[in-house]
Amino acid sequence: MLATQAMLEQGIHVEGINFYTGFCVEGHTHAIRKKDKAKPKRNNALWVAEQLGIKLHIIDVIDEYKDVVINPKHGYGSNMNPCLDCKCFMVRKAHEWIKEHNFDFIITGEVVGQRPMSQRRDTMPVIQRESGAEDRLLRPLCAKILPATLPEREGWVDREKLFDFNGRGRKPQIALAEKMGISDFAQPAGGCCFLTDAAYSGKLADLWSARGERRYELDDIMLLKVGRHLRPRPHFKIIVGREEGENRFLEGYRKQFTHLYTISHPGPLVLLDGEANNDDLQLAAQLTARFSQGKMAETVRVELHEKGAAKRELDVAPLTNEEIPVEWYL
Amino acid sequence: MSHHQLDARRMLCPMPVIRTQNFVAKLPAGDTVDVLCTDPGALHDIPAWCRIHGHEIIGTQEQDGELMISVRVGINAD
Ligand code: SF4
């Protein structure tokens, strides 16, 4: 936001590009969970673009991004976040975009030393090199402590008016935002995606180990954001809706998954992911009963829709808390 | 001037916006599109996207958890 404003103040035409990887922490989960209905569901990138008065292009990179998450050349951060590879990938995509649309250079809001993995002094040139953007990549917020780039050398941008921010402290940014008249300076302090989240990363690692291969589809990673996930057996897991909004979201997946819900008592929708034999289905039904309002009842009637089979009804005893090992919870 | 429909139901934001963006990019100014979606976030995001790009929202309707956002394509479509 600040980097863009700095360019706009130099009279440069800027348009924004926002890449959608499928892991972005935008309104999704808020949109799904009913209790979060009151929270604003604005898309941050659109909001920022509107504040700045620039166009924003949102680009779906879901498929291409898989390789970044699955095989990051530079490895992961503290969770499954391949930040350095991710930055290289995004700058490369932005570089392709500017060539196609006749723009001259790319800017990012990076600051040297701000992030342990992707924004270190020694990784800054890696991004330039591996993205192919080379010196058409300008970081206005720390340009003065980096070698001059093409836009600076050509005089398209006045280097003197750029900045020399460095390190994790955000005071200079906040001061600059004030000077620019930007009051709601929405910059996430943590990561910008679910891959930096420990719980989410754990579920992704579980998915890969259960499948025996590192692979995912958009539906997989969406489902990891929703519901309670339990893996009672290595070959199957269940996803339990935690409230109405999540149940409604999970309903959209009924055709693709074996699913269960209680009919004698109100309860959640449960999706079963994996291969389940009759004992497993019985166990899944008992778990479904456990998460329903009939959890204290002696028996609960569960309707089971097995993928590719006729629906069945099962009368089961709900599992008790003690019967559910904590390791089952992902 | 034609009227179109775009189905973005069951997609989560920002997918409905991306679909709208890519669909509108192919249309001449004055055409209208009814975008059907289920993510309530679209009620916020599609109008924001339209304001940024110079398109007009001509109406929104909500029925049984389904939303219809009607857009008139502006002259500076790109
Ligand atoms: S936190 Fe940001 S840079 Fe790191 S992987 Fe996620 S989107 Fe990429």
mmCIF file of N, CA, C and O in Angstrom, chain A residues 88-144:
data_model
loop_
_atom_site.group_PDB
_atom_site.id
_atom_site.type_symbol
_atom_site.label_atom_id
_atom_site.label_comp_id
_atom_site.label_asym_id
_atom_site.label_seq_id
_atom_site.Cartn_x
_atom_site.Cartn_y
_atom_site.Cartn_z
ATOM 1 N N CYS A 88 9.232 -15.718 -5.493
ATOM 2 C CA CYS A 88 9.840 -15.833 -6.828
ATOM 3 C C CYS A 88 8.742 -16.114 -7.852
ATOM 4 O O CYS A 88 8.713 -15.527 -8.933
ATOM 5 N N PHE A 89 7.846 -17.027 -7.470
ATOM 6 C CA PHE A 89 6.765 -17.403 -8.377
ATOM 7 C C PHE A 89 5.878 -16.194 -8.696
ATOM 8 O O PHE A 89 5.563 -15.915 -9.857
ATOM 9 N N MET A 90 5.489 -15.461 -7.647
ATOM 10 C CA MET A 90 4.573 -14.345 -7.870
ATOM 11 C C MET A 90 5.214 -13.222 -8.680
ATOM 12 O O MET A 90 4.583 -12.634 -9.544
ATOM 13 N N VAL A 91 6.488 -12.962 -8.400
ATOM 14 C CA VAL A 91 7.148 -11.912 -9.174
ATOM 15 C C VAL A 91 7.310 -12.376 -10.632
ATOM 16 O O VAL A 91 7.150 -11.597 -11.565
ATOM 17 N N ARG A 92 7.564 -13.674 -10.801
ATOM 18 C CA ARG A 92 7.677 -14.185 -12.171
ATOM 19 C C ARG A 92 6.347 -14.010 -12.910
ATOM 20 O O ARG A 92 6.298 -13.558 -14.054
ATOM 21 N N LYS A 93 5.241 -14.339 -12.245
ATOM 22 C CA LYS A 93 3.929 -14.180 -12.870
ATOM 23 C C LYS A 93 3.650 -12.698 -13.162
ATOM 24 O O LYS A 93 3.100 -12.353 -14.193
ATOM 25 N N ALA A 94 4.050 -11.848 -12.220
ATOM 26 C CA ALA A 94 3.830 -10.413 -12.416
ATOM 27 C C ALA A 94 4.666 -9.921 -13.599
ATOM 28 O O ALA A 94 4.209 -9.095 -14.400
ATOM 29 N N HIS A 95 5.858 -10.479 -13.719
ATOM 30 C CA HIS A 95 6.728 -10.084 -14.825
ATOM 31 C C HIS A 95 6.103 -10.485 -16.165
ATOM 32 O O HIS A 95 6.098 -9.719 -17.121
ATOM 33 N N GLU A 96 5.561 -11.692 -16.203
ATOM 34 C CA GLU A 96 4.874 -12.137 -17.432
ATOM 35 C C GLU A 96 3.716 -11.186 -17.732
ATOM 36 O O GLU A 96 3.492 -10.789 -18.870
ATOM 37 N N TRP A 97 2.996 -10.813 -16.689
ATOM 38 C CA TRP A 97 1.822 -9.952 -16.859
ATOM 39 C C TRP A 97 2.226 -8.583 -17.403
ATOM 40 O O TRP A 97 1.604 -8.065 -18.322
ATOM 41 N N ILE A 98 3.284 -8.009 -16.844
ATOM 42 C CA ILE A 98 3.647 -6.650 -17.301
ATOM 43 C C ILE A 98 4.123 -6.675 -18.760
ATOM 44 O O ILE A 98 3.885 -5.737 -19.507
ATOM 45 N N LYS A 99 4.757 -7.788 -19.148
ATOM 46 C CA LYS A 99 5.212 -7.861 -20.542
ATOM 47 C C LYS A 99 4.003 -7.918 -21.473
ATOM 48 O O LYS A 99 3.966 -7.271 -22.498
ATOM 49 N N GLU A 100 3.025 -8.692 -21.041
ATOM 50 C CA GLU A 100 1.812 -8.836 -21.854
ATOM 51 C C GLU A 100 1.010 -7.539 -21.942
ATOM 52 O O GLU A 100 0.344 -7.280 -22.924
ATOM 53 N N HIS A 101 1.048 -6.768 -20.881
ATOM 54 C CA HIS A 101 0.199 -5.581 -20.819
ATOM 55 C C HIS A 101 0.972 -4.275 -20.978
ATOM 56 O O HIS A 101 0.446 -3.196 -20.681
ATOM 57 N N ASN A 102 2.205 -4.380 -21.453
ATOM 58 C CA ASN A 102 3.022 -3.195 -21.715
ATOM 59 C C ASN A 102 3.240 -2.282 -20.520
ATOM 60 O O ASN A 102 3.082 -1.065 -20.629
ATOM 61 N N PHE A 103 3.569 -2.860 -19.415
ATOM 62 C CA PHE A 103 3.979 -2.048 -18.271
ATOM 63 C C PHE A 103 5.506 -2.138 -18.192
ATOM 64 O O PHE A 103 6.112 -3.037 -18.780
ATOM 65 N N ASP A 104 6.126 -1.186 -17.489
ATOM 66 C CA ASP A 104 7.592 -1.122 -17.518
ATOM 67 C C ASP A 104 8.295 -1.853 -16.386
ATOM 68 O O ASP A 104 9.403 -2.335 -16.553
ATOM 69 N N PHE A 105 7.700 -1.835 -15.220
ATOM 70 C CA PHE A 105 8.385 -2.479 -14.100
ATOM 71 C C PHE A 105 7.396 -2.900 -13.025
ATOM 72 O O PHE A 105 6.210 -2.585 -13.096
ATOM 73 N N ILE A 106 7.933 -3.648 -12.046
ATOM 74 C CA ILE A 106 7.117 -4.206 -10.967
ATOM 75 C C ILE A 106 7.545 -3.572 -9.654
ATOM 76 O O ILE A 106 8.743 -3.377 -9.434
ATOM 77 N N ILE A 107 6.609 -3.301 -8.782
ATOM 78 C CA ILE A 107 6.995 -2.894 -7.429
ATOM 79 C C ILE A 107 6.392 -3.874 -6.427
ATOM 80 O O ILE A 107 5.350 -4.476 -6.677
ATOM 81 N N THR A 108 7.067 -4.033 -5.298
ATOM 82 C CA THR A 108 6.493 -4.810 -4.195
ATOM 83 C C THR A 108 6.715 -3.994 -2.920
ATOM 84 O O THR A 108 7.531 -3.078 -2.900
ATOM 85 N N GLY A 109 6.008 -4.361 -1.893
ATOM 86 C CA GLY A 109 6.140 -3.641 -0.617
ATOM 87 C C GLY A 109 7.174 -4.260 0.296
ATOM 88 O O GLY A 109 7.168 -4.018 1.503
ATOM 89 N N GLU A 110 8.067 -5.070 -0.258
ATOM 90 C CA GLU A 110 9.059 -5.760 0.578
ATOM 91 C C GLU A 110 10.008 -4.782 1.271
ATOM 92 O O GLU A 110 10.328 -3.729 0.727
ATOM 93 N N VAL A 111 10.433 -5.205 2.440
ATOM 94 C CA VAL A 111 11.398 -4.428 3.210
ATOM 95 C C VAL A 111 12.513 -5.392 3.634
ATOM 96 O O VAL A 111 12.228 -6.476 4.154
ATOM 97 N N VAL A 112 13.746 -4.998 3.406
ATOM 98 C CA VAL A 112 14.876 -5.859 3.776
ATOM 99 C C VAL A 112 14.815 -6.184 5.264
ATOM 100 O O VAL A 112 14.662 -5.292 6.097
ATOM 101 N N GLY A 113 14.909 -7.478 5.566
ATOM 102 C CA GLY A 113 14.975 -7.878 6.976
ATOM 103 C C GLY A 113 13.635 -7.981 7.678
ATOM 104 O O GLY A 113 13.568 -8.252 8.871
ATOM 105 N N GLN A 114 12.539 -7.770 6.927
ATOM 106 C CA GLN A 114 11.255 -7.798 7.613
ATOM 107 C C GLN A 114 10.741 -9.198 7.905
ATOM 108 O O GLN A 114 10.049 -9.420 8.881
ATOM 109 N N ARG A 115 11.065 -10.133 7.036
ATOM 110 C CA ARG A 115 10.625 -11.509 7.258
ATOM 111 C C ARG A 115 11.859 -12.405 7.265
ATOM 112 O O ARG A 115 12.777 -12.208 6.457
ATOM 113 N N PRO A 116 11.860 -13.378 8.139
ATOM 114 C CA PRO A 116 13.078 -14.181 8.308
ATOM 115 C C PRO A 116 13.472 -14.974 7.065
ATOM 116 O O PRO A 116 14.638 -15.251 6.861
ATOM 117 N N MET A 117 12.516 -15.336 6.240
ATOM 118 C CA MET A 117 12.864 -16.215 5.133
ATOM 119 C C MET A 117 12.953 -15.486 3.801
ATOM 120 O O MET A 117 13.925 -15.595 3.077
ATOM 121 N N SER A 118 11.915 -14.749 3.495
ATOM 122 C CA SER A 118 11.825 -14.260 2.126
ATOM 123 C C SER A 118 12.269 -12.810 1.976
ATOM 124 O O SER A 118 12.389 -12.314 0.880
ATOM 125 N N GLN A 119 12.473 -12.115 3.083
ATOM 126 C CA GLN A 119 12.843 -10.709 2.935
ATOM 127 C C GLN A 119 14.153 -10.417 3.643
ATOM 128 O O GLN A 119 14.260 -9.497 4.433
ATOM 129 N N ARG A 120 15.147 -11.252 3.365
ATOM 130 C CA ARG A 120 16.476 -10.986 3.912
ATOM 131 C C ARG A 120 17.301 -10.325 2.823
ATOM 132 O O ARG A 120 17.007 -10.457 1.640
ATOM 133 N N ARG A 121 18.350 -9.658 3.251
ATOM 134 C CA ARG A 121 19.178 -8.972 2.271
ATOM 135 C C ARG A 121 19.683 -9.948 1.198
ATOM 136 O O ARG A 121 19.699 -9.632 0.022
ATOM 137 N N ASP A 122 20.053 -11.165 1.639
ATOM 138 C CA ASP A 122 20.596 -12.100 0.643
ATOM 139 C C ASP A 122 19.511 -12.764 -0.209
ATOM 140 O O ASP A 122 19.826 -13.356 -1.239
ATOM 141 N N THR A 123 18.255 -12.702 0.204
ATOM 142 C CA THR A 123 17.227 -13.335 -0.643
ATOM 143 C C THR A 123 16.623 -12.336 -1.638
ATOM 144 O O THR A 123 15.998 -12.739 -2.612
ATOM 145 N N MET A 124 16.820 -11.064 -1.400
ATOM 146 C CA MET A 124 16.277 -10.057 -2.326
ATOM 147 C C MET A 124 16.770 -10.294 -3.763
ATOM 148 O O MET A 124 15.965 -10.339 -4.685
ATOM 149 N N PRO A 125 18.091 -10.473 -3.963
ATOM 150 C CA PRO A 125 18.553 -10.741 -5.341
ATOM 151 C C PRO A 125 18.083 -12.089 -5.872
ATOM 152 O O PRO A 125 17.925 -12.257 -7.087
ATOM 153 N N VAL A 126 17.832 -13.060 -4.965
ATOM 154 C CA VAL A 126 17.354 -14.372 -5.418
ATOM 155 C C VAL A 126 15.996 -14.192 -6.118
ATOM 156 O O VAL A 126 15.749 -14.755 -7.184
ATOM 157 N N ILE A 127 15.142 -13.398 -5.518
ATOM 158 C CA ILE A 127 13.815 -13.175 -6.100
ATOM 159 C C ILE A 127 13.949 -12.495 -7.469
ATOM 160 O O ILE A 127 13.302 -12.889 -8.439
ATOM 161 N N GLN A 128 14.836 -11.507 -7.536
ATOM 162 C CA GLN A 128 15.029 -10.811 -8.815
ATOM 163 C C GLN A 128 15.484 -11.772 -9.906
ATOM 164 O O GLN A 128 14.976 -11.765 -11.013
ATOM 165 N N ARG A 129 16.424 -12.616 -9.504
ATOM 166 C CA ARG A 129 17.036 -13.525 -10.475
ATOM 167 C C ARG A 129 16.077 -14.634 -10.878
ATOM 168 O O ARG A 129 15.797 -14.853 -12.044
ATOM 169 N N GLU A 130 15.548 -15.325 -9.854
ATOM 170 C CA GLU A 130 14.738 -16.513 -10.177
ATOM 171 C C GLU A 130 13.392 -16.174 -10.799
ATOM 172 O O GLU A 130 12.794 -16.999 -11.471
ATOM 173 N N SER A 131 12.912 -14.980 -10.569
ATOM 174 C CA SER A 131 11.635 -14.598 -11.175
ATOM 175 C C SER A 131 11.846 -14.174 -12.621
ATOM 176 O O SER A 131 10.901 -14.103 -13.398
ATOM 177 N N GLY A 132 13.080 -13.838 -12.946
ATOM 178 C CA GLY A 132 13.365 -13.348 -14.298
ATOM 179 C C GLY A 132 13.091 -11.859 -14.435
ATOM 180 O O GLY A 132 13.321 -11.260 -15.475
ATOM 181 N N ALA A 133 12.610 -11.225 -13.370
ATOM 182 C CA ALA A 133 12.286 -9.794 -13.447
ATOM 183 C C ALA A 133 13.562 -8.952 -13.391
ATOM 184 O O ALA A 133 13.581 -7.802 -13.851
ATOM 185 N N GLU A 134 14.616 -9.516 -12.819
ATOM 186 C CA GLU A 134 15.917 -8.851 -12.702
ATOM 187 C C GLU A 134 15.766 -7.418 -12.198
ATOM 188 O O GLU A 134 15.126 -7.221 -11.185
ATOM 189 N N ASP A 135 16.304 -6.438 -12.942
ATOM 190 C CA ASP A 135 16.242 -5.096 -12.364
ATOM 191 C C ASP A 135 15.003 -4.307 -12.783
ATOM 192 O O ASP A 135 14.963 -3.094 -12.706
ATOM 193 N N ARG A 136 13.983 -5.064 -13.214
ATOM 194 C CA ARG A 136 12.684 -4.404 -13.389
ATOM 195 C C ARG A 136 11.823 -4.603 -12.146
ATOM 196 O O ARG A 136 10.614 -4.379 -12.156
ATOM 197 N N LEU A 137 12.453 -5.069 -11.104
ATOM 198 C CA LEU A 137 11.746 -5.230 -9.829
ATOM 199 C C LEU A 137 12.266 -4.180 -8.860
ATOM 200 O O LEU A 137 13.441 -4.175 -8.498
ATOM 201 N N LEU A 138 11.369 -3.291 -8.469
ATOM 202 C CA LEU A 138 11.744 -2.192 -7.575
ATOM 203 C C LEU A 138 11.004 -2.354 -6.248
ATOM 204 O O LEU A 138 9.799 -2.632 -6.241
ATOM 205 N N ARG A 139 11.754 -2.193 -5.147
ATOM 206 C CA ARG A 139 11.109 -2.212 -3.820
ATOM 207 C C ARG A 139 11.207 -0.803 -3.253
ATOM 208 O O ARG A 139 12.207 -0.462 -2.601
ATOM 209 N N PRO A 140 10.201 0.012 -3.493
ATOM 210 C CA PRO A 140 10.310 1.430 -3.128
ATOM 211 C C PRO A 140 10.615 1.667 -1.650
ATOM 212 O O PRO A 140 11.288 2.643 -1.308
ATOM 213 N N LEU A 141 10.169 0.761 -0.763
ATOM 214 C CA LEU A 141 10.340 1.024 0.671
ATOM 215 C C LEU A 141 11.767 0.812 1.168
ATOM 216 O O LEU A 141 12.129 1.296 2.231
ATOM 217 N N CYS A 142 12.566 0.063 0.402
ATOM 218 C CA CYS A 142 13.959 -0.128 0.845
ATOM 219 C C CYS A 142 14.931 0.052 -0.311
ATOM 220 O O CYS A 142 16.075 -0.381 -0.243
ATOM 221 N N ALA A 143 14.467 0.730 -1.361
ATOM 222 C CA ALA A 143 15.280 0.870 -2.577
ATOM 223 C C ALA A 143 16.635 1.519 -2.300
ATOM 224 O O ALA A 143 17.631 1.158 -2.905
ATOM 225 N N LYS A 144 16.643 2.447 -1.367
ATOM 226 C CA LYS A 144 17.883 3.212 -1.141
ATOM 227 C C LYS A 144 19.006 2.376 -0.556
ATOM 228 O O LYS A 144 20.163 2.793 -0.615
#
